[in-house]
Coordinates of C-alpha atoms in Angstrom, one line a residue:
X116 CA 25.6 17.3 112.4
X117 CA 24.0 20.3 113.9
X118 CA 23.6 18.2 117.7
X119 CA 26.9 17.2 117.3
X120 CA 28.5 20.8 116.4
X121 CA 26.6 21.8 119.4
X122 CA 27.5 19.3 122.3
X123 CA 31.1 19.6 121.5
X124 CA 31.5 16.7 123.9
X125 CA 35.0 15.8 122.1
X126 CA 37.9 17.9 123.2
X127 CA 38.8 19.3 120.0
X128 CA 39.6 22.6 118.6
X129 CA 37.1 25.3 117.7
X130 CA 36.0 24.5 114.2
X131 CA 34.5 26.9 111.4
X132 CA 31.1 25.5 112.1
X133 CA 32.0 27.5 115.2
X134 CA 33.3 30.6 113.8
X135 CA 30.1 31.2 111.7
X136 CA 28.0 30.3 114.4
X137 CA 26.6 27.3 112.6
X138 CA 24.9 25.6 115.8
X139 CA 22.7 28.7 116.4
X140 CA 22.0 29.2 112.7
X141 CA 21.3 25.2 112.5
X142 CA 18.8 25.8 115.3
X143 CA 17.1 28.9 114.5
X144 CA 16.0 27.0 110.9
X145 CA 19.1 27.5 108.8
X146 CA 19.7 24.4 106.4
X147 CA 22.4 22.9 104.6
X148 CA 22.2 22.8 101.0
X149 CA 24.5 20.7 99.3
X150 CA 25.8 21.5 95.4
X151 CA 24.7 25.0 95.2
X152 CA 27.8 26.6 94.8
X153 CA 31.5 24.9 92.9
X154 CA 34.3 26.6 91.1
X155 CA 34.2 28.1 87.8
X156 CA 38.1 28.5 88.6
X157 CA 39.5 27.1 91.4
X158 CA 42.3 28.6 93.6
X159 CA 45.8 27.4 92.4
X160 CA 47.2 24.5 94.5
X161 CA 51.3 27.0 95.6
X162 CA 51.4 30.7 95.8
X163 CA 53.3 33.4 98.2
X164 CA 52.4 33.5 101.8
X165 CA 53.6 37.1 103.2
X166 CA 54.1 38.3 106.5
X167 CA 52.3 41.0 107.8
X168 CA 55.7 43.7 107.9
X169 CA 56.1 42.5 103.9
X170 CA 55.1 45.3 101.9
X171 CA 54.7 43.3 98.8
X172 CA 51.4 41.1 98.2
X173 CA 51.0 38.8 96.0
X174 CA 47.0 37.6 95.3
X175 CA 46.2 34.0 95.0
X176 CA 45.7 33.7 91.6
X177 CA 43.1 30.7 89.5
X178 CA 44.9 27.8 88.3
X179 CA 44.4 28.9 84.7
X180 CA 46.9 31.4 83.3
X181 CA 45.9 35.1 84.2
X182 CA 42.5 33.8 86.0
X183 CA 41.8 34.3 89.7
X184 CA 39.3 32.4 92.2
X185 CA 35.8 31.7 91.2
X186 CA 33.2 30.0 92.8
X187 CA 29.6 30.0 90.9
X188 CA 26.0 28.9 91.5
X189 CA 25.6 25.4 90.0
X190 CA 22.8 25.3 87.1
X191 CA 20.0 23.2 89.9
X192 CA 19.9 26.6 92.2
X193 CA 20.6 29.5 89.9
X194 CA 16.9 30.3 90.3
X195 CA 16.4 30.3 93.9
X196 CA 19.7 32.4 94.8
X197 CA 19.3 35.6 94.6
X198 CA 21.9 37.9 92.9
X199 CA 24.1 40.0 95.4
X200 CA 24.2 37.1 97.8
X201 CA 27.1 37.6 99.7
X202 CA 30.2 34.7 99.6
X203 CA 32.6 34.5 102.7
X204 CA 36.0 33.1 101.5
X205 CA 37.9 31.9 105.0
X206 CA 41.4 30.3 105.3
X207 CA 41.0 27.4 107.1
X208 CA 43.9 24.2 107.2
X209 CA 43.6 20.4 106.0
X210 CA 42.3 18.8 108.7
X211 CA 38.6 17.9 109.4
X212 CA 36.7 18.4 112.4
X213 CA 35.3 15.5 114.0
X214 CA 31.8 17.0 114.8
X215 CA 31.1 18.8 112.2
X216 CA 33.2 17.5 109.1
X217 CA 33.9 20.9 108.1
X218 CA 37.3 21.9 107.8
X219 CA 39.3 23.6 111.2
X220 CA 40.7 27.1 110.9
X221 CA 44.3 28.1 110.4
X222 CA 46.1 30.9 112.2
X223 CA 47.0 32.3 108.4
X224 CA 44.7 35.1 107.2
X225 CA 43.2 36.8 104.6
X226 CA 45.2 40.7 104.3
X227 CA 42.1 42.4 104.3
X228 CA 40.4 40.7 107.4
X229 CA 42.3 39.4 110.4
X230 CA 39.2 37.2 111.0
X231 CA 40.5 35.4 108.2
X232 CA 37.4 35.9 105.9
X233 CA 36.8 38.0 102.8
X234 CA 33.1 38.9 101.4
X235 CA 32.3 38.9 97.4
X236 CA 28.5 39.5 96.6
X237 CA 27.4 37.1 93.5
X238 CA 27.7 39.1 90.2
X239 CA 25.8 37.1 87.1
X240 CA 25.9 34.0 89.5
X241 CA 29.7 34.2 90.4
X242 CA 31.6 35.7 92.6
X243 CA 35.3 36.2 91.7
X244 CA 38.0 37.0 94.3
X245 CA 40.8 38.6 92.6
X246 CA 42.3 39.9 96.4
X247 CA 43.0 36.6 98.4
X248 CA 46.1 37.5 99.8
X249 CA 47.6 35.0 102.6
X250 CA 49.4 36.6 105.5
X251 CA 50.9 34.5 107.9
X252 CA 49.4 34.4 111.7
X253 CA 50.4 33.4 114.9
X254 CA 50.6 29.7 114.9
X255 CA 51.5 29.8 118.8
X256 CA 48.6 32.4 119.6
X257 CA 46.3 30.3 117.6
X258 CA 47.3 27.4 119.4
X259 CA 47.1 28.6 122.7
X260 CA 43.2 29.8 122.1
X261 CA 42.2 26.7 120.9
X262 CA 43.4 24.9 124.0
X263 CA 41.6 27.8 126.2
X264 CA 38.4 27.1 124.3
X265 CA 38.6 23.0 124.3
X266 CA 39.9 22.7 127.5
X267 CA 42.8 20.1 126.4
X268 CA 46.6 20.4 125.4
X269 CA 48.7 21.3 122.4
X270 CA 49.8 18.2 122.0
X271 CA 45.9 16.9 121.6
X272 CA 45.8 19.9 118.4
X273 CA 46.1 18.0 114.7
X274 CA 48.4 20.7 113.7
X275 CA 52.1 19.8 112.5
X276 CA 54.8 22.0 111.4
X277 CA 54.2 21.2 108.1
X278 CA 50.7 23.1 108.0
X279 CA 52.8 26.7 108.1
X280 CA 52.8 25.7 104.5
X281 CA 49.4 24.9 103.6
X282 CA 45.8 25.9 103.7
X283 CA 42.8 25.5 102.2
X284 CA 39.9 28.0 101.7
X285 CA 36.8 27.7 102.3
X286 CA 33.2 29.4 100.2
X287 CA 30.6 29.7 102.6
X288 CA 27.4 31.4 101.1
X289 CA 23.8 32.4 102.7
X290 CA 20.8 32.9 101.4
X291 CA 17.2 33.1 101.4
X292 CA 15.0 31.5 98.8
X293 CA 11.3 32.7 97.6
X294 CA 9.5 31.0 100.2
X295 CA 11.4 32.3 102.5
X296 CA 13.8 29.4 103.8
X297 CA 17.0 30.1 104.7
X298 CA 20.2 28.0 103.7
X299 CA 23.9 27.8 103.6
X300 CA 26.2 25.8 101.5
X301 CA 30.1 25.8 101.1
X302 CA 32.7 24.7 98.9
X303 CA 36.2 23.8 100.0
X304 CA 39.7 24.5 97.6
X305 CA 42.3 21.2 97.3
X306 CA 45.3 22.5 99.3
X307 CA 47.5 25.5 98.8
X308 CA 51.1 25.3 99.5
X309 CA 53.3 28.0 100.0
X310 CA 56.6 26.7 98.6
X311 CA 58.0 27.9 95.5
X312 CA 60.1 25.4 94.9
X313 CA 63.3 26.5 92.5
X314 CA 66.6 25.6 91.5
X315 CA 68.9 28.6 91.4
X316 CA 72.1 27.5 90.2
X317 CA 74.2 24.2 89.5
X318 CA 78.2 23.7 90.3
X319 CA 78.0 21.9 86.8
X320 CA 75.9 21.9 83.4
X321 CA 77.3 18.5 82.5
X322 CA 78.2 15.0 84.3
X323 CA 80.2 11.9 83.0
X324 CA 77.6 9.5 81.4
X325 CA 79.5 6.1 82.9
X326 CA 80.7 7.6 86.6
X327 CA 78.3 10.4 87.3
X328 CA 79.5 13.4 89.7
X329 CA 78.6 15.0 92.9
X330 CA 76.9 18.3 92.4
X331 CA 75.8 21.4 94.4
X332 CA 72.5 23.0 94.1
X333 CA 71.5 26.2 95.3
X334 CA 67.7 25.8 95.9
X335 CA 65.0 27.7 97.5
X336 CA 64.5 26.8 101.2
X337 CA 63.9 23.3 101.2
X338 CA 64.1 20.5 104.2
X339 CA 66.6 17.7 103.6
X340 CA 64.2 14.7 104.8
X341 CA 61.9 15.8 102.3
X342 CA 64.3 17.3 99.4
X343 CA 64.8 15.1 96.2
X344 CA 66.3 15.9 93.0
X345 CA 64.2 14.2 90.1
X346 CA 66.2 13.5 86.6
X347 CA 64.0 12.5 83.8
X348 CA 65.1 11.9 80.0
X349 CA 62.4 13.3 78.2
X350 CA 64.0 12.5 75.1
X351 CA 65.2 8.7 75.4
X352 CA 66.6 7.9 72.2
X353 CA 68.8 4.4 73.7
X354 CA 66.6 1.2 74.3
X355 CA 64.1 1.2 77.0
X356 CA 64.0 -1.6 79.3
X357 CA 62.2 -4.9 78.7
X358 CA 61.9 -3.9 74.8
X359 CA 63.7 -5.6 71.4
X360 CA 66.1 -3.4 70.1
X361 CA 68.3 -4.0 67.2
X362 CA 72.3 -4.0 68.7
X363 CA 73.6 -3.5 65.4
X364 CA 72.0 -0.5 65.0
X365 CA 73.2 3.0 66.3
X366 CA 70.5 5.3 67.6
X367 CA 70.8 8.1 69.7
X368 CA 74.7 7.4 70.3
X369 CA 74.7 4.4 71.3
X370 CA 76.2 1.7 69.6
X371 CA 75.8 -1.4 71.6
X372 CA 72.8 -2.7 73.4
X373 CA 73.3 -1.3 77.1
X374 CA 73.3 -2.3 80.0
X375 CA 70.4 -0.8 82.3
X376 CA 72.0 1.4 85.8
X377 CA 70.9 0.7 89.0
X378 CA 68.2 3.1 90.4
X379 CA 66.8 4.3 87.1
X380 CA 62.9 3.4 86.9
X381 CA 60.3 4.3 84.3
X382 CA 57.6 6.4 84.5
X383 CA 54.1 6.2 83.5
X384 CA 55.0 7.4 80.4
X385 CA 57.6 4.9 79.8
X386 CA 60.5 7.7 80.3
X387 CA 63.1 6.5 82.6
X388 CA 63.2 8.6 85.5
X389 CA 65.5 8.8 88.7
X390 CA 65.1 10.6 92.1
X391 CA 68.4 11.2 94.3
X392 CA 68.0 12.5 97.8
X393 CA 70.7 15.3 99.0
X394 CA 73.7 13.8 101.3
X395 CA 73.8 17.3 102.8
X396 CA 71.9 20.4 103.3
X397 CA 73.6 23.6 104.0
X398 CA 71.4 26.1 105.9
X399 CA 68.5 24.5 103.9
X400 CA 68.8 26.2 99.8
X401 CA 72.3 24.3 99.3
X402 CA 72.3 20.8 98.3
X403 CA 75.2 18.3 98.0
X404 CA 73.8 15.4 95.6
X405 CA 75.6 12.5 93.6
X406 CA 74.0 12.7 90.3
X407 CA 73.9 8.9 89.0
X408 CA 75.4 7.6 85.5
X409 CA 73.7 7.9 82.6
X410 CA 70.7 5.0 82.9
X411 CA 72.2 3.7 80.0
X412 CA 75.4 2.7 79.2
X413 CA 77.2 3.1 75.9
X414 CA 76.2 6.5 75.4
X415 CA 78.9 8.2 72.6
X416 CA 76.8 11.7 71.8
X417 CA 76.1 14.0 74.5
X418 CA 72.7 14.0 75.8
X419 CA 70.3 16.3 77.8
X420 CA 68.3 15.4 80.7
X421 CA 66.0 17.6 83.1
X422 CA 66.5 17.9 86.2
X423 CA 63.3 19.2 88.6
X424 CA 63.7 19.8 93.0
X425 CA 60.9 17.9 94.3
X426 CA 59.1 18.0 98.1
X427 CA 57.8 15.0 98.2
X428 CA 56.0 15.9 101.8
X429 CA 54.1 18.4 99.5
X430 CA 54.3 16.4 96.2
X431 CA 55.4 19.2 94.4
X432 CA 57.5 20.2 91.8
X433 CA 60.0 23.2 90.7
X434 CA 60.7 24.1 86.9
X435 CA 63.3 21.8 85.4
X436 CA 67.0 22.9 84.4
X437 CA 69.1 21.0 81.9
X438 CA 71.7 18.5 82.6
X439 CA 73.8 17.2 80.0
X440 CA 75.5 13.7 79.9
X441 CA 78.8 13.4 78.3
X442 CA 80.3 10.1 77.2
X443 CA 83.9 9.3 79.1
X444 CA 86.6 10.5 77.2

């Protein structure tokens, strides 16, 4: 890896083996020490990106509630790590490097550092990092440096529009042992996203079981080739598909055995489940979308549904709202 990082022979972008140096360090006796460090609490996969003129920041919290990033010295090399060891968080985007299989860097930065890297010293073999806050760079600037330093084009870069929206971070830590060799070992986050996917508002809080209705949705930004509603009955108290039922029997409001509606699907927790994409997008937070009927019919009670917006580019979720299906009077 280390002759590789260091003939750069590929035309590629810069990677963080670059940005810490990591031929010379490789060269001068450094090694790599796999499994020393992992997460005692690892970053949570959405938060806030800010811009620099925002004067509100928002810290990257832990994915448990009230938690924030941890990384800590596995149990094999608590002894031979010594406390106060310093641990470099740095932003760095999805994609891998080629030569050295460590992650490439991402114009997004840390607030505190605008070489994208924040230092914690290891505290009772942790180190938390209660102040990773994101602020977005210069994607173009980034860009442009990249193809100074490799010599190729923009269009040769791995980066896509889509990576404005995610990073991962990376936990780079150094150290010397006892006998006096030197090593460095890293651990890498599962992406971050930046959406905060939302629904604000709905035209309507209720649609006709057998017909269905076309509803707006005000949303928070979203992009219509990736934008999906997602309606699933938590609560189906009808017939599922494929399963005996007894159609004398009334349960849930219906009274008949129904009829299964086109598009409906189950999911893997045997709740029937149904994603509509947007016919139109209005300035991308307002969404024109034909809710389906009911996935059932026969219904004769009124019956609530959730209904979540979904990214599937991101494959993330917002917080449901309630719909509620109303028989056809």
């Amino acid at each position: 890896a280390a002759a590789a990082a260091a003939a750069g022979s590929e035309t590629e972008v810069a990677d963080v083996a670059d940005l810490v140096n990591l031929p010379t360090m490789l060269a001068n006796g450094l090694q790599w020490a796999p499994g020393v460090i992992g997460f005692a609490e690892p970053p949570a996969q959405q938060g806030r990106f800010r811009y620099a003129k925002e004067k509100r920041r928002t810290a990257l919290p832990g994915r448990s509630p009230r938690s924030v990033p941890t990384v800590e010295v596995s149990t094999a090399w608590r002894s031979q790590v010594p406390e106060g060891s310093q641990v470099t968080a740095t932003v760095v985007s999805r994609h891998i490097s080629k030569r050295s299989g460590l992650p490439l860097p991402h114009w997004h930065h840390f607030d505190d550092a605008e070489t994208s890297q924040t230092v914690v010293p290891l505290e009772d073999g942790q180190a938390e990092f209660p102040s990773l806050v994101v602020i977005r760079g210069d994607r173009a600037a980034h860009e442009a440096s990249c193809v100074e330093a490799s010599g190729g084009s923009v269009k040769d870069l791995p980066y896509s529009s889509d990576d404005q929206q995610v990073i991962r971070i990376l936990f780079t830590i150094r150290f010397t042992d006892s006998a006096g060799q030197a090593y460095l070992a890293h651990a890498v986050s599962d992406p971050i996203f930046s959406s905060e996917l939302k629904i604000v508002e709905m035209s309507h809080q209720q649609v006709c079981s057998t017909n269905g209705m076309d509803l707006i949705v005000l949303t928070s930004k979203v992009k219509k080739a990736t934008a999906y509603l997602k309606i699933t009955d938590r609560n189906p108290h009808g017939w599922i598909p494929d399963t005996k039922c007894d159609s004398s029997s009334t349960i849930g409001g219906l009274t008949e055995k129904p009829t299964t509606v086109e598009g409906w699907s189950l999911d893997e927790q045997n709740r029937p489940v149904c994603l509509v994409q947007p016919s139109y997008v209005h300035y991308q937070c307002s969404l024109s979308v034909r809710i389906p009927p009911y996935w059932q019919s026969g219904l004769q009670m009124p019956h609530t549904v959730e209904v979540r917006l979904i990214d599937s580019s991101q494959g993330l979720e917002s917080a449901p709202v309630a719909l509620e299906y109303v028989p056809r009077e």
